[in-house]
């Protein structure tokens, strides 16, 4: 009996190995990622979630999978992915995010002046357009390199209170590294936007393909230009503390189908 169980276990191994990407990336919670199988047809199915095009890749050369970004605002429960006219259901579980209290000396960064609000609105629209880019190329790698070597400081999704007032939750992942540290592209991509923003400071957007987009901000220096194609590992800028930052650190956003998701998933550092 024991031998049969052992044999079954061994036989089952190859099938599991083929689902490597799914096992690493499937974290279906608000701010996480749902991996939805789409079958093994000849051509890539077209998938949409919440009306937006979704990243579709072939897993281990066999079956198609959709890699869906789940916005932080989604409530746990059933969600629908449209794929070639079919409605596919997937479940989103619950996740609790921690709270963080931050003190800023500059009260204007907590309660911006009317002229700041105009600027913030314009900058938000510009960045939203960059997140909604959907290029047809397939990402070079979905398991991403760390853009800097250093400990993680503030996690994704943390509910943040600036000088006691709640603001948007943390949409990315922070690394505690010194000012001037080079930031490397975690996958190949095209620079789609560079800015110097009220909240984010000096910022670089890198489009890895099919709506899979990195954003790096609070930089001290930008080393690339818009439209530039970056091979994986290219230095794109230096760590700084520009914009609304209490000190030098690297802030990294990952977006899928215009949903900001936890970058820790892609560097195998996700905490449930
Ligand atoms: Zn941050």
mmCIF file of N, CA and C in Angstrom, residues 8-57:
data_model
loop_
_atom_site.group_PDB
_atom_site.id
_atom_site.type_symbol
_atom_site.label_atom_id
_atom_site.label_comp_id
_atom_site.label_asym_id
_atom_site.label_seq_id
_atom_site.Cartn_x
_atom_site.Cartn_y
_atom_site.Cartn_z
ATOM 1 N N UNK A 8 2.484 6.625 -6.985
ATOM 2 C CA UNK A 8 1.520 7.635 -7.446
ATOM 3 C C UNK A 8 2.100 9.030 -7.277
ATOM 4 N N UNK A 9 2.787 9.195 -6.168
ATOM 5 C CA UNK A 9 3.404 10.482 -5.863
ATOM 6 C C UNK A 9 4.436 10.840 -6.932
ATOM 7 N N UNK A 10 5.273 9.846 -7.284
ATOM 8 C CA UNK A 10 6.314 10.082 -8.291
ATOM 9 C C UNK A 10 5.693 10.381 -9.647
ATOM 10 N N UNK A 11 4.633 9.627 -10.000
ATOM 11 C CA UNK A 11 3.974 9.835 -11.289
ATOM 12 C C UNK A 11 3.368 11.230 -11.368
ATOM 13 N N UNK A 12 2.936 11.724 -10.220
ATOM 14 C CA UNK A 12 2.258 13.028 -10.212
ATOM 15 C C UNK A 12 3.236 14.193 -10.334
ATOM 16 N N UNK A 13 4.505 13.944 -10.053
ATOM 17 C CA UNK A 13 5.488 15.049 -10.024
ATOM 18 C C UNK A 13 5.603 15.861 -11.317
ATOM 19 N N UNK A 14 5.754 15.202 -12.497
ATOM 20 C CA UNK A 14 5.927 16.008 -13.711
ATOM 21 C C UNK A 14 4.779 16.999 -13.938
ATOM 22 N N UNK A 15 3.551 16.568 -13.698
ATOM 23 C CA UNK A 15 2.393 17.448 -13.907
ATOM 24 C C UNK A 15 2.500 18.684 -13.022
ATOM 25 N N UNK A 16 2.942 18.492 -11.777
ATOM 26 C CA UNK A 16 3.096 19.642 -10.871
ATOM 27 C C UNK A 16 4.183 20.579 -11.366
ATOM 28 N N UNK A 17 5.276 19.972 -11.836
ATOM 29 C CA UNK A 17 6.406 20.780 -12.308
ATOM 30 C C UNK A 17 5.972 21.681 -13.458
ATOM 31 N N UNK A 18 5.022 21.195 -14.275
ATOM 32 C CA UNK A 18 4.550 21.989 -15.407
ATOM 33 C C UNK A 18 3.711 23.184 -14.971
ATOM 34 N N UNK A 19 3.296 23.192 -13.727
ATOM 35 C CA UNK A 19 2.469 24.296 -13.252
ATOM 36 C C UNK A 19 3.258 25.238 -12.350
ATOM 37 N N UNK A 20 4.519 25.350 -12.660
ATOM 38 C CA UNK A 20 5.448 26.166 -11.906
ATOM 39 C C UNK A 20 4.984 27.619 -11.796
ATOM 40 N N UNK A 21 4.655 28.240 -12.940
ATOM 41 C CA UNK A 21 4.225 29.640 -12.945
ATOM 42 C C UNK A 21 2.957 29.823 -12.136
ATOM 43 N N UNK A 22 2.022 28.927 -12.337
ATOM 44 C CA UNK A 22 0.748 29.007 -11.622
ATOM 45 C C UNK A 22 0.996 28.948 -10.121
ATOM 46 N N UNK A 23 1.828 28.005 -9.685
ATOM 47 C CA UNK A 23 2.071 27.868 -8.246
ATOM 48 C C UNK A 23 2.721 29.113 -7.678
ATOM 49 N N UNK A 24 3.633 29.726 -8.431
ATOM 50 C CA UNK A 24 4.324 30.909 -7.924
ATOM 51 C C UNK A 24 3.468 32.164 -7.940
ATOM 52 N N UNK A 25 2.644 32.302 -8.991
ATOM 53 C CA UNK A 25 1.952 33.585 -9.181
ATOM 54 C C UNK A 25 0.504 33.610 -8.708
ATOM 55 N N UNK A 26 -0.120 32.449 -8.543
ATOM 56 C CA UNK A 26 -1.555 32.446 -8.226
ATOM 57 C C UNK A 26 -1.795 32.798 -6.761
ATOM 58 N N UNK A 27 -2.084 34.080 -6.500
ATOM 59 C CA UNK A 27 -2.374 34.586 -5.145
ATOM 60 C C UNK A 27 -3.663 35.393 -5.254
ATOM 61 N N UNK A 28 -4.799 34.695 -5.370
ATOM 62 C CA UNK A 28 -6.048 35.396 -5.685
ATOM 63 C C UNK A 28 -6.676 36.094 -4.471
ATOM 64 N N UNK A 29 -6.113 37.231 -4.123
ATOM 65 C CA UNK A 29 -6.618 38.086 -3.042
ATOM 66 C C UNK A 29 -6.654 39.523 -3.576
ATOM 67 N N UNK A 30 -7.364 40.439 -2.906
ATOM 68 C CA UNK A 30 -7.294 41.838 -3.335
ATOM 69 C C UNK A 30 -5.829 42.305 -3.328
ATOM 70 N N UNK A 31 -5.371 42.910 -4.434
ATOM 71 C CA UNK A 31 -3.970 43.311 -4.556
ATOM 72 C C UNK A 31 -3.060 42.173 -4.983
ATOM 73 N N UNK A 32 -3.652 41.029 -5.310
ATOM 74 C CA UNK A 32 -2.882 39.861 -5.740
ATOM 75 C C UNK A 32 -3.145 39.536 -7.205
ATOM 76 N N UNK A 33 -2.900 38.271 -7.546
ATOM 77 C CA UNK A 33 -2.942 37.825 -8.936
ATOM 78 C C UNK A 33 -3.741 36.528 -9.004
ATOM 79 N N UNK A 34 -4.604 36.406 -10.007
ATOM 80 C CA UNK A 34 -5.290 35.132 -10.266
ATOM 81 C C UNK A 34 -4.742 34.552 -11.559
ATOM 82 N N UNK A 35 -4.321 33.300 -11.523
ATOM 83 C CA UNK A 35 -3.894 32.610 -12.744
ATOM 84 C C UNK A 35 -5.057 31.728 -13.186
ATOM 85 N N UNK A 36 -5.592 32.012 -14.388
ATOM 86 C CA UNK A 36 -6.780 31.309 -14.867
ATOM 87 C C UNK A 36 -6.415 30.518 -16.116
ATOM 88 N N UNK A 37 -6.551 29.167 -16.081
ATOM 89 C CA UNK A 37 -6.221 28.360 -17.260
ATOM 90 C C UNK A 37 -7.213 28.610 -18.399
ATOM 91 N N UNK A 38 -6.676 28.658 -19.639
ATOM 92 C CA UNK A 38 -7.518 28.990 -20.799
ATOM 93 C C UNK A 38 -7.513 27.902 -21.862
ATOM 94 N N UNK A 39 -6.940 26.740 -21.583
ATOM 95 C CA UNK A 39 -6.944 25.658 -22.561
ATOM 96 C C UNK A 39 -5.690 25.633 -23.404
ATOM 97 N N UNK A 40 -5.648 24.686 -24.361
ATOM 98 C CA UNK A 40 -4.406 24.467 -25.113
ATOM 99 C C UNK A 40 -4.595 24.669 -26.618
ATOM 100 N N UNK A 41 -5.397 25.655 -27.004
ATOM 101 C CA UNK A 41 -5.642 25.935 -28.424
ATOM 102 C C UNK A 41 -4.383 26.398 -29.156
ATOM 103 N N UNK A 42 -4.500 26.489 -30.491
ATOM 104 C CA UNK A 42 -3.352 26.884 -31.331
ATOM 105 C C UNK A 42 -2.938 28.337 -31.083
ATOM 106 N N UNK A 43 -3.923 29.217 -30.991
ATOM 107 C CA UNK A 43 -3.603 30.640 -30.839
ATOM 108 C C UNK A 43 -3.982 31.134 -29.445
ATOM 109 N N UNK A 44 -3.349 32.217 -29.041
ATOM 110 C CA UNK A 44 -3.584 32.777 -27.700
ATOM 111 C C UNK A 44 -5.009 33.315 -27.596
ATOM 112 N N UNK A 45 -5.755 32.878 -26.577
ATOM 113 C CA UNK A 45 -7.082 33.461 -26.377
ATOM 114 C C UNK A 45 -6.951 34.939 -25.983
ATOM 115 N N UNK A 46 -7.971 35.724 -26.305
ATOM 116 C CA UNK A 46 -8.031 37.128 -25.882
ATOM 117 C C UNK A 46 -8.826 37.166 -24.590
ATOM 118 N N UNK A 47 -8.227 37.721 -23.540
ATOM 119 C CA UNK A 47 -8.919 37.738 -22.249
ATOM 120 C C UNK A 47 -9.094 39.174 -21.773
ATOM 121 N N UNK A 48 -10.218 39.401 -21.101
ATOM 122 C CA UNK A 48 -10.494 40.720 -20.512
ATOM 123 C C UNK A 48 -11.041 40.548 -19.107
ATOM 124 N N UNK A 49 -10.653 41.483 -18.245
ATOM 125 C CA UNK A 49 -11.183 41.515 -16.879
ATOM 126 C C UNK A 49 -11.590 42.950 -16.594
ATOM 127 N N UNK A 50 -12.813 43.128 -16.140
ATOM 128 C CA UNK A 50 -13.319 44.473 -15.862
ATOM 129 C C UNK A 50 -13.179 45.354 -17.113
ATOM 130 N N UNK A 51 -13.362 44.732 -18.291
ATOM 131 C CA UNK A 51 -13.296 45.453 -19.558
ATOM 132 C C UNK A 51 -11.890 45.725 -20.066
ATOM 133 N N UNK A 52 -10.868 45.342 -19.320
ATOM 134 C CA UNK A 52 -9.490 45.655 -19.706
ATOM 135 C C UNK A 52 -8.749 44.411 -20.191
ATOM 136 N N UNK A 53 -7.896 44.563 -21.226
ATOM 137 C CA UNK A 53 -7.156 43.397 -21.727
ATOM 138 C C UNK A 53 -6.191 42.851 -20.676
ATOM 139 N N UNK A 54 -6.018 41.534 -20.703
ATOM 140 C CA UNK A 54 -5.273 40.811 -19.660
ATOM 141 C C UNK A 54 -4.088 40.080 -20.289
ATOM 142 N N UNK A 55 -3.015 39.966 -19.536
ATOM 143 C CA UNK A 55 -1.810 39.229 -19.951
ATOM 144 C C UNK A 55 -2.128 37.737 -20.120
ATOM 145 N N UNK A 56 -1.796 37.201 -21.297
ATOM 146 C CA UNK A 56 -1.987 35.769 -21.572
ATOM 147 C C UNK A 56 -0.655 35.200 -22.058
ATOM 148 N N UNK A 57 -0.196 34.129 -21.416
ATOM 149 C CA UNK A 57 1.053 33.480 -21.832
ATOM 150 C C UNK A 57 0.839 31.964 -21.884
#
